[in-house]
Amino acid sequence: MGVSLSFILDGLSYFFGLMITLIGALVFLYSRYYMTGPKEEYGRFYMYLLLFMGTMLGCIFSNNMITFFVFWELTSIFSFCLIGFKYADPEHQKSALTALVVTIGTGLYLLVGCVIAGMGFHTFQISEMVSRYFTLPPVWFTIMLVCILIGAFGKSAQFPFHFWLPSAMKAPVPVSTFLHSAAMVKLGIYAIARFYPILSNHPMWAPLLITIGTLSMTWGAVRAVLSHQIKEILAYSTVSQLGLLVLFYGLSFHGVSHDYFHIANHMFYKATLFMVAGILITSTGIRDIRQLKGLRKYMPLTAFSCAVAAMSMAGIPGTMGFIAKEHILNMFFLLIAHQSLFFGIGFVCFILSSICLFAVGCRLVIPIFGGKKPPSLKIVKPRLPIQIPAIILSSFIAIFGIFPSLWAFLFSSFSVHQLHKFPMDTIHSVSSFPVTKAATIGIFLLGYLLFRYLENKSLSVPAIPFPTLPSLAKLGSTVTHFLRLDKPLDYLFIVIGFLICATGWVSFGFHQPLVGFISDAIKPSMLDIVVTSIICLFAVATVVVNGWIGRLISLTTLGFLISVYFMLHKAPDLALTQLLIESVTLILLLLLLTRFSASTKKIDHRLPFTSLRHILKICISIGAGLWIISILIMMSGPPASPPIGSFFTLHSQSLAKGLNAVNTILVDFRGFDTVGEISVLVIALLGALGLIHRQKDLFSRKS
Amino acid sequence: MFHSIILYIVGRFLFVFINLAALYLLIRGHNAPGGGFIAGVTTALSFVFLTIISKSGDIKKLLIVDPIYVMITGLSIVYFLCLYPTFGFKAVLTHSQFTPLLFDVGIYMVVVGVIGSVMSAMIHNTEQLP
């Protein structure tokens, strides 16, 4: 199959692994002080969080595409568990389900992409694909590209799928911090970076990434500036920033530079802001930022970390955000100078979203921490330990913002061949164009004006109804109703009819050369003929006899007679089994059928060929009979390979130390098959018990 | 179920004899017709008799252990025998002196447990039918 648990260890996976474990560790520290509630819930929470982190690392380090996909979907599942952590609330259930449906559904596209890649490159190893040729027609490469990108877009909440991320904000704050800002949504970005060497030569790569990235960047930024709930603001700004990262990969044509810096910048400031939001919510109990004022005095440390993170989001000098923004502006100017207007639209959208994010950054700091606290606002002072993780992260932002050469020193060795540009220019030398400086100052001014303009208004975006979940459930039930049959018996028609139609014509075609062979091979004795004719007699009786008891008994007698036939041909084990099974089944059926009321045992007394259903039944029965006969004829033909039965009869005593060859086959030679059959038996029992007990509930509810 | 004194007395004896036969079939299975599956079905036949002669029809009340535990024990025996040789770096299911019989006993217990549980569940759930 080519599916293996192999791992890829290069700069890209090391970098993501490092970031995830760093943020993860801080989130664990944070949630130790954030989580309130019964102690029993902690275990569940930390278990989910650890499982999520494990699958996340598994996804990042796996080299095999199928393993990658499995871990990818597992992260969605644990994200579902974490969003629906307070599962008693129907709203939480709904948003958890939305996230699950979107991420798992788009993940299935990724699976399609993985399978096409595996078939095209003849390997599932990501590291080997880079050096191989795609052997399928080029249209398959396009399909693979689109499928993989849909998977990545769904995971990192890009434009058509972005709605799950804001609704996932019902999760506890540590979960939002970890999953929906730092870890899980970055998995889509990771996938884009991981497949960059394989896919980026395709002409559709850049337009797709740029279009989707631009759309989600702009839409997220506009929604963020118009929202009022603190977590919603952060969620939409996350969508915007993820769109920017997608756009960034789309703009990097001949190798990426400094993508780590952008990713780390977003991880640091967004995780900080989420942690600050959690502190604000726990200490005031208010989620609407319009009601928060003058908190500076009560939580100075939090105010500091929030300010640094918001400055990074706004792109103010001295933070990582400033350098990142300058870098992208430079890229745009270089591209616009050389290339087409297409980038002009992207550039305008980038400026627009930067202005919006600047306004958001101002909104998160100036009104909340500045001014005077209204007397109605009640504040519980946050404890010191809960503030520490945010301070650590914000100090990273400041340190790397002021000393970008330190970043270059630490992470320049993480670059990956065929993904990154060589030689890498150092990050602190990017701010070179005077146009860039002008653009930055313009963004600041316009952003501040937008903030001032919005300060006294309370605009809100009308909620766009998105009928995803209920319509999906409705579709499911419609399909089920369409495919379902009312009587279990009707399935038998479909299954047997399909079997005959699909395979019958093959076996019917085999006859001519075999007939002569069979008439030579089988010389029936007198006894055979007698037994066979009695069997036929009872077979006819099963159909003709009136009343269900008579039919049942004649069917069982038929079984007994078959065991006589087995005896004649020296198969005592088979005969014994057949006898016992027949008797147990008969007695049990009689016992059970006597308990049903007379109306359920009614037999159709109409003459045959009177109803369509009857004719269909007869046709299918005859077809099945002919089908079995033709298969038997095929089987009694000259064997294609020497029969294996003689081996067992010969070696039964010497190898298995038993005289009964049937038993030695069951216990010894093919013992493993027996183990499997027994397991199947037990599984069937569990299923049957489930059905029977549900049936019991049904009856008791009726009465 | 059927209140017949003759059936009741005959059935009680039959239960013992059928199970003796089952034991016989189980032990001689390796060298002559018989074996775990056949013996298991034979014992299940005895359960059917027990159901017929008992008043409530619920064999779970008459047996000492719930058949499902018998099934679990049997399955554990089989799995243990399956994995046991691997600890001695042999192939899965390598048999030694007595393990074929033990394997058959495991199969026997699974078959008895499965048929017994299904039967008791069916009998129990069709009781209140109109």
XYZ file of N, CA, C and O in Angstrom, chain A residues 572-574 576-577 580-581 583-584 587-588 591-592 594-597 652 656-661 663-664 666-668 670-675 678-679 681-682 685-686 688-689 692-693 696 699-700, chain B residues 1-2 25 29-38 41-42 44-45 48 51-52 68 71 75 78-79 82 92-93 95 100 103-104 107 110-111 114 117-119 121-127 129-130:
384
model
N -18.157 -36.899 7.918
C -18.965 -36.990 9.140
C -19.008 -35.673 9.924
O -20.034 -35.356 10.523
N -17.922 -34.892 9.899
C -17.921 -33.636 10.642
C -18.958 -32.677 10.090
O -19.715 -32.058 10.840
N -18.994 -32.591 8.759
C -19.962 -31.709 8.122
C -21.371 -32.171 8.430
O -22.249 -31.354 8.757
N -22.474 -33.930 10.936
C -22.793 -33.692 12.347
C -23.169 -32.230 12.564
O -24.176 -31.908 13.202
N -22.329 -31.337 11.996
C -22.593 -29.902 12.154
C -23.937 -29.546 11.552
O -24.747 -28.847 12.154
N -26.877 -30.782 13.704
C -27.063 -30.015 14.940
C -27.625 -28.634 14.646
O -28.567 -28.187 15.310
N -27.066 -27.999 13.628
C -27.526 -26.650 13.316
C -28.986 -26.672 12.918
O -29.794 -25.849 13.353
N -31.269 -28.823 13.751
C -32.203 -29.086 14.851
C -32.312 -27.874 15.768
O -33.413 -27.497 16.178
N -31.179 -27.239 16.075
C -31.249 -26.071 16.953
C -32.098 -24.986 16.319
O -32.981 -24.396 16.952
N -35.945 -25.944 16.322
C -36.631 -25.864 17.618
C -36.751 -24.403 18.053
O -37.809 -23.959 18.509
N -35.678 -23.656 17.848
C -35.698 -22.257 18.276
C -36.732 -21.454 17.489
O -37.492 -20.663 18.057
N -40.186 -22.352 18.557
C -40.423 -21.742 19.863
C -40.772 -20.271 19.721
O -41.703 -19.774 20.354
N -40.037 -19.590 18.855
C -40.247 -18.143 18.724
C -41.513 -17.843 17.933
O -42.259 -16.932 18.258
N -44.238 -19.503 17.659
C -45.488 -19.706 18.385
C -45.854 -18.480 19.204
O -46.996 -18.305 19.592
N -44.873 -17.635 19.456
C -45.138 -16.477 20.304
C -45.690 -15.299 19.527
O -46.196 -14.358 20.126
N -45.542 -15.341 18.223
C -46.081 -14.223 17.447
C -47.571 -14.423 17.228
O -48.058 -15.554 17.186
N -48.250 -13.327 17.047
C -49.696 -13.446 16.878
C -50.019 -13.994 15.497
O -49.183 -14.002 14.588
N -1.832 -34.350 8.444
C -2.638 -34.110 9.636
C -2.008 -34.766 10.861
O -1.940 -34.178 11.934
N 0.196 -31.995 12.852
C -0.738 -31.472 13.844
C -1.080 -32.493 14.921
O -1.812 -32.188 15.851
N -0.564 -33.699 14.768
C -0.779 -34.762 15.761
C -2.262 -35.008 16.022
O -2.681 -35.182 17.157
N -3.029 -35.028 14.964
C -4.451 -35.327 15.112
C -4.891 -36.182 13.952
O -4.318 -36.118 12.861
N -5.923 -37.001 14.185
C -6.375 -37.891 13.124
C -7.503 -37.280 12.319
O -7.738 -37.647 11.179
N -8.225 -36.319 12.929
C -9.360 -35.713 12.244
C -8.869 -34.502 11.451
O -8.566 -33.459 12.005
N -8.792 -34.697 10.124
C -8.197 -33.637 9.299
C -9.005 -32.353 9.361
O -8.445 -31.255 9.371
N -10.681 -31.182 11.850
C -10.377 -30.492 13.090
C -8.968 -29.913 13.091
O -8.745 -28.796 13.561
N -8.024 -30.645 12.523
C -6.664 -30.086 12.505
C -6.593 -28.863 11.609
O -5.838 -27.943 11.884
N -9.047 -26.743 11.253
C -9.683 -25.656 12.001
C -8.802 -25.153 13.129
O -8.723 -23.960 13.389
N -8.176 -26.093 13.816
C -7.457 -25.717 15.041
C -6.007 -25.378 14.755
O -5.429 -24.500 15.382
N -5.438 -26.082 13.793
C -3.995 -26.002 13.637
C -3.562 -25.286 12.364
O -3.053 -24.180 12.408
N -5.199 -23.883 9.889
C -5.862 -22.610 9.597
C -6.429 -21.994 10.879
O -7.505 -21.422 10.882
N -5.678 -22.188 11.971
C -6.167 -21.730 13.273
C -6.453 -20.245 13.305
O -7.400 -19.795 13.946
N -5.652 -19.508 12.549
C -5.819 -18.053 12.596
C -7.153 -17.643 11.977
O -7.805 -16.707 12.446
N -7.557 -18.399 10.924
C -8.875 -18.140 10.337
C -9.960 -18.341 11.375
O -10.918 -17.577 11.462
N -9.795 -19.430 12.162
C -10.800 -19.724 13.176
C -10.893 -18.586 14.187
O -11.993 -18.201 14.590
N -9.731 -18.064 14.575
C -9.737 -16.939 15.516
C -10.538 -15.777 14.929
O -11.383 -15.175 15.594
N -14.291 -16.553 14.936
C -14.876 -16.422 16.276
C -15.089 -14.953 16.622
O -16.135 -14.570 17.161
N -14.115 -14.121 16.249
C -14.263 -12.685 16.539
C -15.463 -12.128 15.795
O -16.244 -11.337 16.345
N -18.085 -13.774 14.924
C -19.261 -14.302 15.613
C -19.624 -13.416 16.792
O -20.795 -13.066 17.010
N -18.593 -13.031 17.555
C -18.840 -12.211 18.746
C -19.354 -10.833 18.332
O -20.305 -10.306 18.933
N -22.873 -11.117 17.403
C -23.714 -11.247 18.600
C -23.995 -9.872 19.194
O -25.144 -9.564 19.541
N -22.946 -9.059 19.301
C -23.133 -7.742 19.921
C -24.128 -6.920 19.111
O -25.024 -6.277 19.663
N -26.487 -8.120 17.143
C -27.821 -8.719 17.278
C -28.442 -8.314 18.604
O -29.625 -7.955 18.670
N -27.639 -8.348 19.667
C -28.172 -7.968 20.985
C -28.659 -6.530 20.957
O -29.727 -6.220 21.492
N -31.964 -6.499 19.106
C -33.064 -7.127 19.844
C -33.514 -6.217 20.985
O -34.702 -6.026 21.219
N -32.556 -5.608 21.664
C -32.952 -4.787 22.799
C -33.631 -3.513 22.343
O -34.524 -3.020 23.011
N -37.108 -4.324 21.711
C -37.860 -4.459 22.959
C -38.363 -3.087 23.407
O -39.519 -2.932 23.793
N -41.356 -2.091 21.432
C -42.613 -2.725 21.828
C -43.172 -2.103 23.101
O -44.348 -1.815 23.209
N -42.282 -1.874 24.048
C -42.779 -1.394 25.334
C -43.334 0.023 25.195
O -44.241 0.412 25.903
N -42.770 -22.996 30.210
C -43.504 -22.671 28.997
C -44.608 -23.679 28.761
O -45.768 -23.344 28.819
N -44.219 -24.925 28.478
C -45.261 -25.960 28.325
C -45.310 -26.711 29.639
O -44.302 -27.277 30.072
N -17.862 -35.165 22.520
C -17.528 -34.665 21.184
C -16.352 -33.693 21.248
O -15.489 -33.673 20.378
N -12.517 -34.561 19.657
C -12.572 -33.830 18.406
C -11.315 -33.878 17.573
O -11.382 -33.832 16.355
N -10.158 -33.997 18.228
C -8.934 -33.880 17.444
C -8.685 -35.111 16.595
O -7.997 -35.043 15.572
N -9.219 -36.241 17.027
C -8.926 -37.474 16.306
C -10.130 -38.091 15.621
O -9.977 -38.977 14.799
N -11.331 -37.674 15.966
C -12.526 -38.274 15.393
C -13.543 -37.155 15.196
O -13.348 -36.063 15.707
N -14.629 -37.415 14.461
C -15.621 -36.350 14.262
C -16.033 -35.690 15.568
O -16.305 -36.366 16.553
N -16.057 -34.388 15.545
C -16.369 -33.633 16.772
C -15.601 -32.348 16.762
O -15.208 -31.868 15.702
N -15.402 -31.769 17.926
C -14.633 -30.529 17.993
C -15.408 -29.432 18.676
O -16.560 -29.624 19.085
N -14.754 -28.289 18.799
C -15.314 -27.190 19.580
C -16.647 -26.695 19.072
O -17.588 -26.519 19.838
N -16.735 -26.495 17.773
C -17.959 -25.912 17.238
C -19.141 -26.853 17.395
O -20.209 -26.470 17.862
N -18.909 -28.114 17.025
C -19.999 -29.096 17.100
C -20.459 -29.258 18.538
O -21.660 -29.247 18.845
N -22.554 -26.305 19.613
C -23.935 -26.327 19.124
C -24.741 -27.358 19.889
O -25.925 -27.160 20.184
N -24.091 -28.473 20.237
C -24.798 -29.498 21.015
C -25.253 -28.934 22.359
O -26.403 -29.134 22.782
N -25.799 -25.882 22.991
C -26.852 -24.919 22.722
C -28.190 -25.624 22.569
O -29.227 -25.124 23.011
N -28.151 -26.834 21.982
C -29.369 -27.639 21.852
C -29.943 -27.940 23.235
O -31.162 -27.873 23.461
N -31.843 -25.110 24.477
C -33.187 -25.015 23.914
C -34.143 -25.881 24.723
O -35.263 -25.464 25.072
N -34.958 -24.246 27.874
C -35.923 -23.169 27.678
C -37.333 -23.718 27.624
O -38.269 -23.157 28.200
N -37.463 -24.859 26.904
C -38.806 -25.414 26.732
C -39.386 -25.868 28.073
O -40.555 -25.616 28.373
N -22.884 -14.605 28.377
C -21.966 -13.646 27.755
C -20.593 -13.681 28.429
O -19.569 -13.491 27.781
N -18.768 -16.490 26.911
C -18.230 -16.072 25.615
C -16.943 -15.280 25.785
O -15.948 -15.512 25.091
N -13.295 -16.329 24.373
C -12.568 -15.461 23.440
C -11.195 -15.112 24.004
O -10.199 -15.099 23.277
N -8.879 -18.079 23.523
C -8.432 -18.205 22.131
C -7.374 -17.151 21.818
O -6.323 -17.455 21.243
N -7.641 -15.917 22.227
C -6.678 -14.853 21.932
C -5.369 -15.094 22.655
O -4.292 -14.851 22.117
N -3.471 -17.601 20.949
C -3.011 -17.039 19.678
C -1.708 -16.274 19.892
O -0.769 -16.391 19.112
N 2.631 -17.061 15.467
C 1.335 -16.988 16.137
C 0.661 -18.344 16.067
O 0.707 -19.012 15.034
N 0.049 -18.774 17.187
C -0.741 -19.998 17.236
C 0.067 -21.282 17.081
O -0.442 -22.281 16.599
N 1.191 -24.569 18.290
C 0.592 -25.397 19.344
C 1.636 -26.262 20.017
O 2.641 -26.640 19.421
N -4.120 -27.610 21.504
C -5.247 -27.770 20.569
C -6.557 -28.015 21.295
O -7.584 -27.447 20.939
N -7.697 -24.802 22.777
C -8.221 -23.954 21.703
C -9.657 -24.356 21.389
O -10.545 -23.509 21.264
N -9.877 -25.677 21.321
C -11.229 -26.172 21.059
C -12.165 -25.772 22.178
O -13.322 -25.416 21.931
N -13.177 -22.240 21.605
C -14.201 -22.130 20.565
C -15.547 -22.574 21.114
O -16.582 -21.926 20.896
N -17.072 -19.908 23.239
C -17.588 -18.784 22.455
C -18.916 -19.148 21.825
O -19.899 -18.384 21.888
N -18.972 -20.348 21.225
C -20.200 -20.746 20.530
C -21.349 -20.850 21.529
O -22.459 -20.327 21.298
N -22.383 -17.316 22.615
C -23.090 -16.537 21.594
C -24.514 -17.049 21.436
O -25.485 -16.282 21.514
N -26.650 -16.400 24.584
C -27.085 -15.000 24.797
C -28.176 -14.604 23.813
O -29.161 -13.975 24.200
N -27.964 -14.968 22.535
C -28.971 -14.581 21.544
C -30.305 -15.217 21.885
O -31.357 -14.569 21.847
N -30.243 -16.513 22.280
C -31.473 -17.218 22.575
C -32.193 -16.579 23.749
O -33.404 -16.315 23.676
N -31.935 -13.608 24.866
C -32.429 -12.265 24.527
C -33.707 -12.372 23.698
O -34.675 -11.651 23.925
N -33.702 -13.312 22.735
C -34.890 -13.459 21.878
C -36.094 -13.906 22.689
O -37.184 -13.358 22.565
N -35.864 -14.931 23.516
C -36.973 -15.463 24.328
C -37.487 -14.363 25.245
O -38.693 -14.150 25.384
N -36.562 -13.648 25.838
C -36.944 -12.624 26.803
C -37.741 -11.509 26.131
O -38.698 -10.984 26.696
N -37.364 -11.173 24.913
C -37.974 -10.007 24.276
C -39.244 -10.328 23.508
O -39.940 -9.424 23.073
N -39.509 -11.614 23.283
C -40.771 -11.932 22.607
C -41.843 -12.294 23.627
O -42.948 -12.658 23.252
N -41.494 -12.176 24.898
C -42.419 -12.635 25.934
C -43.697 -11.801 25.986
O -44.788 -12.332 26.072
N -45.133 -10.187 23.750
C -45.825 -9.977 22.476
C -47.288 -10.341 22.587
O -47.662 -11.259 23.304
N -48.139 -9.649 21.862
C -49.572 -9.954 21.915
C -49.855 -11.325 21.326
O -49.190 -11.729 20.397
